[in-house]
Short mmCIF file of C-alpha atoms in Angstrom, two decimals:
data_model
loop_
_atom_site.label_atom_id
_atom_site.label_comp_id
_atom_site.label_asym_id
_atom_site.label_seq_id
_atom_site.Cartn_x
_atom_site.Cartn_y
_atom_site.Cartn_z
CA UNK A 50 125.53 83.76 88.91
CA UNK A 51 122.62 82.10 90.73
CA UNK A 52 125.38 80.27 92.26
CA UNK A 53 126.73 83.33 93.39
CA UNK A 54 123.47 85.46 94.25
CA UNK A 55 122.40 82.80 96.95
CA UNK A 56 126.06 82.60 98.26
CA UNK A 57 126.42 86.31 99.60
CA UNK A 58 128.03 86.66 102.55
CA UNK A 59 128.75 90.05 103.34
CA UNK A 60 127.85 93.69 101.96
CA UNK A 61 130.89 93.73 99.88
CA UNK A 62 129.72 90.36 98.02
CA UNK A 63 126.12 92.18 97.77
CA UNK A 64 127.43 95.42 96.37
CA UNK A 65 129.79 93.70 93.86
CA UNK A 66 127.05 91.33 92.55
CA UNK A 67 124.20 94.11 92.43
CA UNK A 68 126.44 96.11 90.02
CA UNK A 69 126.97 93.10 87.82
CA UNK A 70 123.09 92.43 87.78
CA UNK A 71 122.56 95.86 87.11
CA UNK A 72 124.75 95.92 83.73
CA UNK A 73 122.91 92.54 83.04
CA UNK A 74 119.52 93.91 83.03
CA UNK A 75 120.88 97.15 81.68
CA UNK A 76 121.88 94.97 77.99
CA UNK A 77 118.79 92.69 78.34
CA UNK A 78 115.78 94.16 79.64
CA UNK A 79 114.84 96.82 76.97
CA UNK A 80 111.66 98.21 79.35
CA UNK A 81 114.46 98.94 82.01
CA UNK A 82 116.89 99.75 79.65
CA UNK A 83 114.68 102.55 77.97
CA UNK A 84 114.02 103.73 81.64
CA UNK A 85 117.69 104.09 82.26
CA UNK A 86 117.97 105.93 79.07
CA UNK A 87 115.07 108.60 79.80
CA UNK A 88 117.27 108.87 83.13
CA UNK A 89 120.71 109.31 81.00
CA UNK A 90 122.04 106.52 83.64
CA UNK A 91 124.38 104.25 82.00
CA UNK A 92 126.24 101.54 84.01
CA UNK A 93 129.76 103.12 82.81
CA UNK A 94 128.43 106.19 85.48
CA UNK A 95 127.13 103.80 88.49
CA UNK A 96 130.15 103.16 91.10
CA UNK A 97 127.92 102.10 93.80
CA UNK A 98 124.58 100.63 94.67
CA UNK A 99 122.41 103.98 95.55
CA UNK A 100 122.98 105.18 92.11
CA UNK A 101 121.40 102.41 90.21
CA UNK A 102 117.87 103.47 88.98
CA UNK A 103 114.78 102.21 90.69
CA UNK A 104 111.94 101.05 87.91
CA UNK A 105 108.36 102.20 89.08
CA UNK A 106 106.38 99.03 90.06
CA UNK A 107 103.54 100.38 87.84
CA UNK A 108 105.24 98.80 84.63
CA UNK A 109 104.94 95.29 85.47
CA UNK A 110 100.91 96.52 84.68
CA UNK A 111 101.62 98.01 81.35
CA UNK A 112 104.85 96.29 80.06
CA UNK A 113 106.44 93.00 79.73
CA UNK A 114 109.71 93.48 82.37
CA UNK A 115 111.87 90.54 81.44
CA UNK A 116 115.52 90.47 80.71
CA UNK A 117 115.88 86.73 79.30
CA UNK A 118 115.42 85.09 75.70
CA UNK A 119 114.89 82.01 77.40
CA UNK A 120 111.23 80.51 77.29
CA UNK A 121 108.90 82.11 79.76
CA UNK A 122 108.17 79.08 82.68
CA UNK A 123 105.45 80.95 84.74
CA UNK A 124 103.27 84.11 84.74
CA UNK A 125 102.35 85.29 88.20
CA UNK A 126 99.66 88.31 88.63
CA UNK A 127 98.65 90.33 91.24
CA UNK A 128 95.15 90.41 92.44
CA UNK A 129 93.04 93.75 91.58
CA UNK A 130 89.42 94.39 91.77
CA UNK A 131 86.98 93.64 88.83
CA UNK A 132 88.19 95.46 85.57
CA UNK A 133 91.42 96.77 87.00
CA UNK A 134 94.81 96.16 85.60
CA UNK A 135 97.02 93.69 87.17
CA UNK A 136 100.50 93.20 87.28
CA UNK A 137 102.11 90.57 85.32
CA UNK A 138 105.46 88.92 86.32
CA UNK A 139 107.23 86.79 83.17
CA UNK A 140 109.41 84.36 85.10
CA UNK A 141 111.86 82.63 82.82
CA UNK A 142 113.73 80.14 85.38
CA UNK A 143 111.52 78.94 87.94
CA UNK A 144 114.14 77.39 89.87
CA UNK A 145 115.53 80.72 90.80
CA UNK A 146 112.11 81.68 92.22
CA UNK A 147 112.21 77.89 94.35
CA UNK A 148 115.77 78.84 95.77
CA UNK A 149 114.80 81.70 97.12
CA UNK A 150 111.52 81.27 98.74
CA UNK A 151 113.50 77.84 100.15
CA UNK A 152 116.86 79.61 101.14
CA UNK A 153 114.88 82.60 102.47
CA UNK A 154 112.43 80.10 104.89
CA UNK A 155 115.35 78.02 105.70
CA UNK A 156 117.84 81.48 106.33
CA UNK A 157 114.67 82.75 108.91
CA UNK A 158 112.60 79.52 110.36
CA UNK A 159 114.92 76.60 109.79
CA UNK A 160 114.36 73.26 108.19
CA UNK A 161 110.79 72.95 106.56
CA UNK A 162 110.48 69.52 107.71
CA UNK A 163 110.28 70.33 110.95
CA UNK A 164 106.84 71.83 110.49
CA UNK A 165 103.20 71.14 109.72
CA UNK A 166 102.31 74.10 107.14
CA UNK A 167 98.76 74.85 107.42
CA UNK A 168 97.46 77.97 104.70
CA UNK A 169 94.27 80.01 104.83
CA UNK A 170 94.99 82.06 101.80
CA UNK A 171 90.99 81.78 100.51
CA UNK A 172 91.69 85.29 98.05
CA UNK A 173 94.61 83.42 96.66
CA UNK A 174 92.95 80.16 96.17
CA UNK A 175 89.82 81.54 94.40
CA UNK A 176 92.05 82.91 91.34
CA UNK A 177 95.16 81.74 89.21
CA UNK A 178 98.60 83.08 88.68
CA UNK A 179 99.57 83.65 92.36
CA UNK A 180 102.89 83.33 93.49
CA UNK A 181 102.12 83.00 96.98
CA UNK A 182 99.99 79.97 96.61
CA UNK A 183 102.57 78.49 94.45
CA UNK A 184 105.19 79.33 97.24
CA UNK A 185 103.04 78.10 100.06
CA UNK A 186 101.97 75.09 97.79
CA UNK A 187 105.86 73.81 97.47
CA UNK A 188 106.38 74.24 101.37
CA UNK A 189 103.77 72.41 102.04
CA UNK A 190 105.20 69.66 100.34
CA UNK A 191 108.30 70.02 101.15
CA UNK A 192 107.25 69.42 104.86
CA UNK A 193 106.73 65.87 104.28
CA UNK A 194 104.03 66.27 106.80
CA UNK A 195 100.98 64.37 106.28
CA UNK A 196 98.68 67.05 108.16
CA UNK A 197 99.90 70.26 105.94
CA UNK A 198 97.22 71.36 103.89
CA UNK A 199 95.23 74.35 102.62
CA UNK A 200 92.10 75.89 103.70
CA UNK A 201 89.32 77.80 102.25
CA UNK A 202 85.81 77.75 103.67
CA UNK A 203 86.59 74.89 106.39
CA UNK A 204 87.04 77.21 109.47
CA UNK A 205 86.02 75.06 111.93
CA UNK A 206 88.10 71.78 110.37
CA UNK A 207 91.23 74.20 110.51
CA UNK A 208 90.58 75.30 114.12
CA UNK A 209 90.55 71.74 115.32
CA UNK A 210 93.55 70.61 113.36
CA UNK A 211 95.39 73.56 114.83
CA UNK A 212 94.69 72.65 118.49
CA UNK A 213 95.10 68.80 117.86
CA UNK A 214 99.16 69.80 116.23
CA UNK A 215 99.29 72.36 118.95
CA UNK A 216 98.45 69.88 121.83
CA UNK A 217 100.58 67.17 120.47
CA UNK A 218 103.72 69.35 120.26
CA UNK A 219 104.03 69.37 116.71
CA UNK A 220 105.99 72.32 115.26
CA UNK A 221 103.39 74.49 113.17
CA UNK A 222 103.18 77.24 110.85
CA UNK A 223 99.86 78.60 110.06
CA UNK A 224 99.80 81.44 107.55
CA UNK A 225 96.81 83.41 106.30
CA UNK A 226 95.54 86.56 104.82
CA UNK A 227 94.72 89.05 107.52
CA UNK A 228 90.56 89.11 107.24
CA UNK A 229 90.77 85.13 107.02
CA UNK A 230 92.63 84.85 110.18
CA UNK A 231 90.56 87.60 112.16
CA UNK A 232 87.00 85.43 110.70
CA UNK A 233 88.85 82.34 112.44
CA UNK A 234 89.69 84.05 115.64
CA UNK A 235 85.97 85.32 115.50
CA UNK A 236 84.50 81.97 115.42
CA UNK A 237 87.29 80.13 118.13
CA UNK A 238 89.38 81.25 120.55
CA UNK A 239 93.13 79.63 121.22
CA UNK A 240 95.82 79.37 123.51
CA UNK A 241 98.69 78.07 121.33
CA UNK A 242 101.97 77.02 122.33
CA UNK A 243 103.80 75.47 119.18
CA UNK A 244 102.58 77.44 116.63
CA UNK A 245 103.85 80.38 114.33
CA UNK A 246 100.76 82.76 113.18
CA UNK A 247 102.12 84.60 110.04
CA UNK A 248 100.02 86.93 108.47
CA UNK A 249 100.23 88.02 104.59
CA UNK A 250 98.53 91.31 105.15
CA UNK A 251 95.74 92.69 103.50
CA UNK A 252 91.66 92.60 104.00
CA UNK A 253 91.31 92.67 100.14
CA UNK A 254 88.04 94.76 100.73
CA UNK A 255 86.58 92.03 103.21
CA UNK A 256 87.16 94.20 106.20
CA UNK A 257 88.24 97.76 107.42
CA UNK A 258 91.91 98.50 107.17
CA UNK A 259 93.44 98.39 110.64
CA UNK A 260 96.85 99.47 111.77
CA UNK A 261 99.69 96.82 112.10
CA UNK A 262 99.62 97.23 116.21
CA UNK A 263 95.86 96.99 116.12
CA UNK A 264 95.35 93.77 113.96
CA UNK A 265 98.19 92.35 115.51
CA UNK A 266 96.91 92.43 119.27
CA UNK A 267 93.85 91.25 118.14
CA UNK A 268 95.80 88.18 116.83
CA UNK A 269 97.81 87.60 119.64
CA UNK A 270 95.01 87.36 121.91
CA UNK A 271 92.88 85.15 119.83
CA UNK A 272 95.37 82.74 119.25
CA UNK A 273 96.95 83.02 122.33
CA UNK A 274 100.52 83.71 121.34
CA UNK A 275 103.03 86.35 122.31
CA UNK A 276 104.14 87.52 119.00
CA UNK A 277 102.50 87.98 115.17
CA UNK A 278 104.94 87.06 112.19
CA UNK A 279 104.98 88.35 109.15
CA UNK A 280 105.77 87.82 105.25
CA UNK A 281 106.37 91.20 102.97
CA UNK A 282 106.56 89.75 99.41
CA UNK A 283 104.95 90.76 95.94
CA UNK A 284 103.83 89.26 92.90
CA UNK A 285 106.91 91.39 91.22
CA UNK A 286 109.71 89.99 93.68
CA UNK A 287 110.90 86.55 93.97
CA UNK A 288 112.11 86.95 97.45
CA UNK A 289 110.28 87.44 100.94
CA UNK A 290 111.24 89.76 103.79
CA UNK A 291 110.09 88.16 107.17
CA UNK A 292 109.03 89.77 110.58
CA UNK A 293 109.37 87.80 113.99
CA UNK A 294 107.36 90.61 115.78
CA UNK A 295 106.43 94.15 116.13
CA UNK A 296 106.40 94.48 112.20
CA UNK A 297 109.92 94.41 112.02
CA UNK A 298 111.38 93.04 108.65
CA UNK A 299 114.36 90.97 107.84
CA UNK A 300 115.84 90.28 104.24
CA UNK A 301 117.91 87.59 103.25
CA UNK A 302 121.03 88.20 101.76
CA UNK A 303 120.38 88.36 98.32
CA UNK A 304 117.57 91.25 98.88
CA UNK A 305 117.87 94.53 100.47
CA UNK A 306 115.77 97.70 101.02
CA UNK A 307 116.13 101.10 100.23
CA UNK A 308 113.60 104.27 100.94
CA UNK A 309 113.23 107.27 98.19
CA UNK A 310 112.03 110.65 98.94
CA UNK A 311 108.66 111.15 98.74
CA UNK A 312 108.70 114.23 96.74
CA UNK A 313 111.92 113.66 94.58
CA UNK A 314 111.74 109.40 93.48
CA UNK A 315 115.79 109.65 92.42
CA UNK A 316 116.71 110.71 95.73
CA UNK A 317 117.82 107.94 97.86
CA UNK A 318 117.16 108.62 101.72
CA UNK A 319 119.28 108.35 104.34
CA UNK A 320 119.00 105.54 107.12
CA UNK A 321 115.86 105.91 109.73
CA UNK A 322 114.01 108.49 107.23
CA UNK A 323 110.64 107.84 106.22
CA UNK A 324 110.07 107.27 102.51
CA UNK A 325 109.29 105.29 99.72
CA UNK A 326 110.04 101.63 99.31
CA UNK A 327 112.98 100.54 96.71
CA UNK A 328 113.35 97.06 96.55
CA UNK A 329 116.87 95.38 95.55
CA UNK A 330 115.61 91.62 94.60
CA UNK A 331 118.72 89.58 93.06
CA UNK A 332 116.51 86.88 92.75
CA UNK A 333 114.86 88.49 89.84
CA UNK A 334 117.78 88.52 87.98
CA UNK A 335 115.79 87.86 84.39
CA UNK A 336 113.23 90.30 85.23
CA UNK A 337 114.28 93.51 87.32
CA UNK A 338 116.17 93.42 90.64
CA UNK A 339 115.25 97.11 91.29
CA UNK A 340 111.80 98.04 91.95
CA UNK A 341 110.07 101.43 93.14
CA UNK A 342 107.11 100.21 95.23
CA UNK A 343 104.23 102.26 96.29
CA UNK A 344 104.80 101.16 99.92
CA UNK A 345 105.98 103.40 102.43
CA UNK A 346 108.37 102.52 105.36
CA UNK A 347 111.78 102.93 107.21
CA UNK A 348 115.04 101.36 106.92
CA UNK A 349 117.21 101.07 110.08
CA UNK A 350 120.97 101.08 110.83
CA UNK A 351 121.11 97.05 110.85
CA UNK A 352 119.08 96.82 107.58
CA UNK A 353 116.05 95.56 109.00
CA UNK A 354 113.02 97.76 107.66
CA UNK A 355 108.79 98.65 108.78
CA UNK A 356 106.16 99.37 106.28
CA UNK A 357 104.26 102.45 107.41
CA UNK A 358 101.64 102.42 104.90
CA UNK A 359 101.47 103.17 101.17
CA UNK A 360 101.23 106.27 98.62
CA UNK A 361 98.15 108.09 98.54
CA UNK A 362 95.81 107.51 95.72
CA UNK A 363 97.46 103.86 95.20
CA UNK A 364 95.60 100.52 94.66
CA UNK A 365 95.13 98.90 98.00
CA UNK A 366 96.90 95.37 97.26
CA UNK A 367 99.95 93.14 97.76
CA UNK A 368 101.26 91.07 100.56
CA UNK A 369 101.46 92.94 104.14
CA UNK A 370 99.80 96.11 103.82
CA UNK A 371 98.46 97.91 106.76
CA UNK A 372 97.52 101.42 105.56
CA UNK A 373 97.42 104.51 108.07
#
């Protein structure tokens, strides 16, 4: 199945494999099966993707969401405020995650070995269990570039490294959490020509939340770049969507975004209508591939999407969060 998931060529392939994954998870994921039973949904009555139930993401905080009897190889945890309950993603095949992010990066950005990868993710580095740190650490290794690496509080050293690499024409990716990128440009001004700036969202309580347009304008001015890239991912997913500017995200072939009615969580919206973000992530084969998130967004005709906020009263967390 892993081979099939990462070899999807068209919508027909995606729909066929998605229905197979649904059957697998209905039969092997006790939490998801119970959820489907409560809704009186059975694979025999599901003939199209839009009829598949989406598990509310909160279940990752209260249940062990798993569709495999294999040994758990990794447990990824979400960030959270002191005393809050965090999500746990039990991963029985870490190679599924590696394949997903490596193939996803290659799909959108090409060969990782072309880049120097610099990471400014202080809040993630300061805790254990971050799936983002696992991914970036592996991308740094896979880049095979001695200049690649993590930065924590050594902002000045990072600034010098950015200028040095950019000046000599080295293709560079700087991936950082929003508040840390803002900290960097408040201390230094740049005029970068060969560097991609990618934000993973979230102020993590360190700064006032900004709408995406305001944040990206500040970052464009500070780094001297025309566009700010973004990554959309979360603890509960093994795949990422990427935006190369303007906050419009694309998914890899094994991932798809739908929106649901805000007043009726079981009804899928028509394209172009704002609603709750539902994610199909087929790389989540051994957990749950059908997740109803707390993000609000819009999906366009070509399958791209944007995030426009969060449901009221939901905790502010995760990657790429811009609250309106």
